[in-house]
Short mmCIF file of C-alpha atoms in Angstrom, two decimals:
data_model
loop_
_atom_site.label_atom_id
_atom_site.label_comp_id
_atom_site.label_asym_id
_atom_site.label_seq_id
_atom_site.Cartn_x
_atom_site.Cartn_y
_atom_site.Cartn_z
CA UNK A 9 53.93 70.65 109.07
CA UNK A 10 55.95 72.86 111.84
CA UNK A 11 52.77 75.54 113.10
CA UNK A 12 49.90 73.15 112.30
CA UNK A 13 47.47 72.90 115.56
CA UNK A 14 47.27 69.31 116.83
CA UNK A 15 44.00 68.17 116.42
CA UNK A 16 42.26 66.84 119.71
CA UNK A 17 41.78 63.15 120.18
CA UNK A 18 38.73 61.45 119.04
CA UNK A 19 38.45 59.94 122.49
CA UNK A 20 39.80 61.21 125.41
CA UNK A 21 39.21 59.43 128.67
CA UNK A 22 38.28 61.26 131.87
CA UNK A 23 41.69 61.57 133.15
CA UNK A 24 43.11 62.60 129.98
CA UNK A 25 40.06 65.66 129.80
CA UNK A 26 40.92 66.40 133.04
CA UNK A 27 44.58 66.43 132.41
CA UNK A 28 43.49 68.75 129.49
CA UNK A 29 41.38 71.10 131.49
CA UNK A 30 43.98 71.88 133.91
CA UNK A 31 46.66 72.31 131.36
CA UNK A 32 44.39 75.09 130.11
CA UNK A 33 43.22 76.64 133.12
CA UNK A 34 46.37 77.67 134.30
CA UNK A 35 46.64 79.75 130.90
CA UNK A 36 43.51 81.32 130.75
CA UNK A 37 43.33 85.25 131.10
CA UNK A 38 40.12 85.90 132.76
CA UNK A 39 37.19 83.05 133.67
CA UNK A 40 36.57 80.96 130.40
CA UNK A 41 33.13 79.48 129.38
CA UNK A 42 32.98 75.60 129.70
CA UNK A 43 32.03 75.85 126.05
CA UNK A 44 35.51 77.28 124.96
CA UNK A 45 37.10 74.95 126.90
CA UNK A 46 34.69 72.35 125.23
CA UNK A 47 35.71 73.33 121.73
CA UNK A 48 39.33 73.16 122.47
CA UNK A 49 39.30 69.44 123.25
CA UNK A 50 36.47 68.60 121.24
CA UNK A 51 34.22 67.41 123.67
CA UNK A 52 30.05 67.78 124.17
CA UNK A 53 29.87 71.33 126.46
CA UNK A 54 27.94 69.00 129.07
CA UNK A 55 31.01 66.47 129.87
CA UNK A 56 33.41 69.26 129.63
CA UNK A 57 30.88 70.96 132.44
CA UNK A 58 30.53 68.15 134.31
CA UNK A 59 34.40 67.01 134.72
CA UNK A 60 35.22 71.26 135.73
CA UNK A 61 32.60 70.92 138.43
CA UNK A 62 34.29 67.50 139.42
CA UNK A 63 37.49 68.47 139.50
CA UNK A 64 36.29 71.83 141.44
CA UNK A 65 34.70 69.32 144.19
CA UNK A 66 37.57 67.74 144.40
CA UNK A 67 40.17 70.19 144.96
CA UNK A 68 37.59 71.56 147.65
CA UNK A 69 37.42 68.36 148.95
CA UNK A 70 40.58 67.95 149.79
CA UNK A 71 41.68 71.59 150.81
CA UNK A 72 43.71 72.11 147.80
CA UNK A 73 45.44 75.29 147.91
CA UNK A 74 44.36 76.09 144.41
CA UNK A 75 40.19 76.61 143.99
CA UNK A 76 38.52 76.07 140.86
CA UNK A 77 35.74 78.81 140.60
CA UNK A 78 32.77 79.23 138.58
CA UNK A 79 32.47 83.16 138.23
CA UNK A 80 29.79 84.32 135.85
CA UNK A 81 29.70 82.26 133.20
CA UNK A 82 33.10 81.59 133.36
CA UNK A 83 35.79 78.90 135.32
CA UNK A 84 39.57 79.72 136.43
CA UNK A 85 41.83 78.82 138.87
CA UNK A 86 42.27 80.66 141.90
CA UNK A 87 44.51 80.52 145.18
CA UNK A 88 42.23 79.39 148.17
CA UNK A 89 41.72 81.88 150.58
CA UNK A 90 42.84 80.13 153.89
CA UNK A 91 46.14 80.23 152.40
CA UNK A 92 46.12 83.93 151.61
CA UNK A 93 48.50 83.93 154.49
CA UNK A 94 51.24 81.81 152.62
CA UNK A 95 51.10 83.55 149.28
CA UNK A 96 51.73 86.66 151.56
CA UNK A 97 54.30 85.34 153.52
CA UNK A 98 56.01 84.45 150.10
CA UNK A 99 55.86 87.88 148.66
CA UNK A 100 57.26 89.03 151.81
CA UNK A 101 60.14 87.21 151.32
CA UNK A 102 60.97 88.04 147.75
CA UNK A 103 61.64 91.54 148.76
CA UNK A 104 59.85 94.33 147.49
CA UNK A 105 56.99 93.69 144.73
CA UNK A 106 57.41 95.85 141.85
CA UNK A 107 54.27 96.96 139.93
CA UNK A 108 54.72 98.37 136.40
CA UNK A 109 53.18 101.77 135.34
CA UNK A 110 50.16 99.75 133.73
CA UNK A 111 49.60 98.39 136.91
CA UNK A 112 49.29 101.07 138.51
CA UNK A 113 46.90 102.76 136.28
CA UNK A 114 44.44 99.82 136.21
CA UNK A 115 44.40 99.45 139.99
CA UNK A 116 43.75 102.73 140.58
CA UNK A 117 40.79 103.03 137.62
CA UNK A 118 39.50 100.28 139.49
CA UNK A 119 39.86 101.89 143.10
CA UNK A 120 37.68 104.98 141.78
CA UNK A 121 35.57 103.76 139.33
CA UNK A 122 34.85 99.41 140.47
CA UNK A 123 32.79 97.69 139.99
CA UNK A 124 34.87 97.81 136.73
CA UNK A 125 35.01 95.86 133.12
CA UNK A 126 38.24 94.78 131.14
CA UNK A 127 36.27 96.60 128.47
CA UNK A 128 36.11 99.91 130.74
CA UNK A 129 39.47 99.23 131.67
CA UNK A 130 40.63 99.07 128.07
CA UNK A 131 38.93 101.88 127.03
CA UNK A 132 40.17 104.35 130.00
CA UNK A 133 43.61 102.76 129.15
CA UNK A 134 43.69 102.79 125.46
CA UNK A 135 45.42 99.76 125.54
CA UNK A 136 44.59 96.03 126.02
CA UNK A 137 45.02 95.52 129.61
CA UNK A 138 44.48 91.39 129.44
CA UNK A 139 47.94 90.58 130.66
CA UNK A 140 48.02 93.13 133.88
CA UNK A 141 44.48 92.00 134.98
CA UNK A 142 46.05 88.37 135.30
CA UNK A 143 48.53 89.50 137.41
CA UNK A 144 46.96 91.71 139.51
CA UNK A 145 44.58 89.23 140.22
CA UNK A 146 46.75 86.55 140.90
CA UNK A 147 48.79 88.86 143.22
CA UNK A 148 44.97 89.27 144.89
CA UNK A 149 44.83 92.64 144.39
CA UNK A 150 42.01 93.12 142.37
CA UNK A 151 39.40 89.96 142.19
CA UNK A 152 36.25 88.79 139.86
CA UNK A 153 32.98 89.77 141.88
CA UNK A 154 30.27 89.42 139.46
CA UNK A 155 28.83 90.54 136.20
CA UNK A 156 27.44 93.13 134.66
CA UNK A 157 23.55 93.54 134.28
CA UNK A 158 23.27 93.25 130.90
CA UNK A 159 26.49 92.76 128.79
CA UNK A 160 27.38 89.55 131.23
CA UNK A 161 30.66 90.84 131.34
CA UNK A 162 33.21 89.68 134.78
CA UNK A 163 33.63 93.11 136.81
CA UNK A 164 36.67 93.65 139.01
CA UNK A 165 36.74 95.24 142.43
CA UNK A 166 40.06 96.30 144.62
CA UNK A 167 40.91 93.35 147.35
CA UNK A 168 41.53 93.90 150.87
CA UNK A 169 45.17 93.07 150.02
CA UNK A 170 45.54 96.15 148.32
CA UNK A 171 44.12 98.38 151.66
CA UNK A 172 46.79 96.53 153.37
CA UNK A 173 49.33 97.38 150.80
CA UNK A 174 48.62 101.10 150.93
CA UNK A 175 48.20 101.04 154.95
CA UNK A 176 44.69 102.62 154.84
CA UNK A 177 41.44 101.16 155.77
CA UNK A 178 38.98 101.88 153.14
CA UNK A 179 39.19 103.73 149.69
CA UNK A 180 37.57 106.52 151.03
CA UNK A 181 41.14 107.46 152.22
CA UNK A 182 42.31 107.77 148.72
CA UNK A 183 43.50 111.48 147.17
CA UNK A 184 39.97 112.91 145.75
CA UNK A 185 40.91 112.86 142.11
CA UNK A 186 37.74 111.24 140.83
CA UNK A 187 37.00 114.17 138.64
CA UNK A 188 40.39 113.43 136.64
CA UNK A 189 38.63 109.98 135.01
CA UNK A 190 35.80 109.67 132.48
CA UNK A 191 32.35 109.16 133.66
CA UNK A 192 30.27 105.97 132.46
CA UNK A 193 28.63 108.01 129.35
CA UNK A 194 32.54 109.21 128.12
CA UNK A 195 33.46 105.23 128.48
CA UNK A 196 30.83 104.33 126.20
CA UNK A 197 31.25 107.04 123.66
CA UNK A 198 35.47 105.57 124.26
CA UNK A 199 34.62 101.71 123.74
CA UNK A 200 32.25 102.68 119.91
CA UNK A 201 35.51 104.45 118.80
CA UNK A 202 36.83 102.70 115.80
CA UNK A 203 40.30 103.87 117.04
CA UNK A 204 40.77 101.92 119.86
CA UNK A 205 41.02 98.62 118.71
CA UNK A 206 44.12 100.30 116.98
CA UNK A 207 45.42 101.95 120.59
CA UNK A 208 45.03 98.55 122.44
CA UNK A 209 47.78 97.53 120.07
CA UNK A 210 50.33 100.03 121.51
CA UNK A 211 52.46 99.09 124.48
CA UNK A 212 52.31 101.95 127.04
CA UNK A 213 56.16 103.36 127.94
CA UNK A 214 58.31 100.79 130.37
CA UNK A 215 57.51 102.58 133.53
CA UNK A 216 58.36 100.90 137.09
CA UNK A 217 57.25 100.75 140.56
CA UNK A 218 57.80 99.54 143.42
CA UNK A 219 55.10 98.71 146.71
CA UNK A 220 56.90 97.08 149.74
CA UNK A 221 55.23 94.46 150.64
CA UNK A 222 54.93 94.96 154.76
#
């Protein structure tokens, strides 16, 4: 019937897991546990773990320009660094990069308040901000650096790409507007309210940017 998930193979060879584990990576919207991935394709957690960390060796091994990265508990595809230069270069010469009003917001609640959550992020936002975290990340912006004591959840810090973006050498140079944004306590009393699982729902208004890329 049209809609009905496939179900995953009773066996699945090593290339075909691997095959599977890439396909999956490049969809995934922050670092997944080996255990989701495990589930997905029916496999023991341990085999799933053990083919990730393979297949992370051996992009490393051979200089890959894509790195597979444990980060917290999670895995995820990642440009490699030495060729930060390229993906720049590239961006140069699409023109100018635009950023969307979402964008915006979320870099800049993670400029003033990292090391930040998606959670936090969410809840200064009111609205699911899944989607814009991807791409900001992937335009190396904002990257993973850790977890939170605690919760275990990934936080986010602004990249050196984004100083370079804004021409300024630290984000001590940003306006002082600190004062404008909830503190930690207000984000926790945000994140218990029953009414923002109902906000994250709601698309903020179509608002564009743009950032020249230099």
């Amino acid at each position: 019937m049209t809609g009905e998930l496939e179900p995953p193979p009773q066996e699945l060879a090593d290339d075909a897991l691997r095959a599977a584990l890439e396909a999956m990576l490049l969809v995934v919207s922050a670092p997944a546990p080996a255990q989701d991935f495990a589930e997905a394709v029916g496999q023991p957690v341990a085999r799933v773990d053990a083919a990730l960390r393979a297949l992370a060796d051996e992009l490393a091994s051979r200089e890959s320009g894509i790195e597979l990265r444990e980060v917290g508990d999670g895995w995820r595809f990642y440009t490699s660094g030495p060729q930060s230069w390229a993906v720049r270069a590239f961006l140069r010469e699409q023109g100018r990069v635009k950023l969307s009003g979402a964008a915006l917001e979320t870099l800049a609640i993670a400029a003033y308040r990292q090391p930040v959550t998606r959670s936090q992020i969410n809840a200064i936002r009111g609205v699911d901000s899944d989607g814009v975290l991807r791409s900001l990340v992937a335009r190396e912006l904002l990257a993973p650096t850790g977890t939170e004591p605690g919760t275990g959840a990934i936080v986010y810090e602004t990249t050196d790409g984004l100083l370079e973006q804004l021409g300024i050498a630290s984000l001590a140079e940003l306006p002082d507007i600190e004062p404008l944004l909830p503190g930690p306590e207000s984000v926790e009393e945000i994140l218990t309210d029953p009414r923002l699982e109902m906000a994250q729902s709601i698309e903020p208004a179509p608002l564009v940017w743009n950032v020249d890329v230099e």
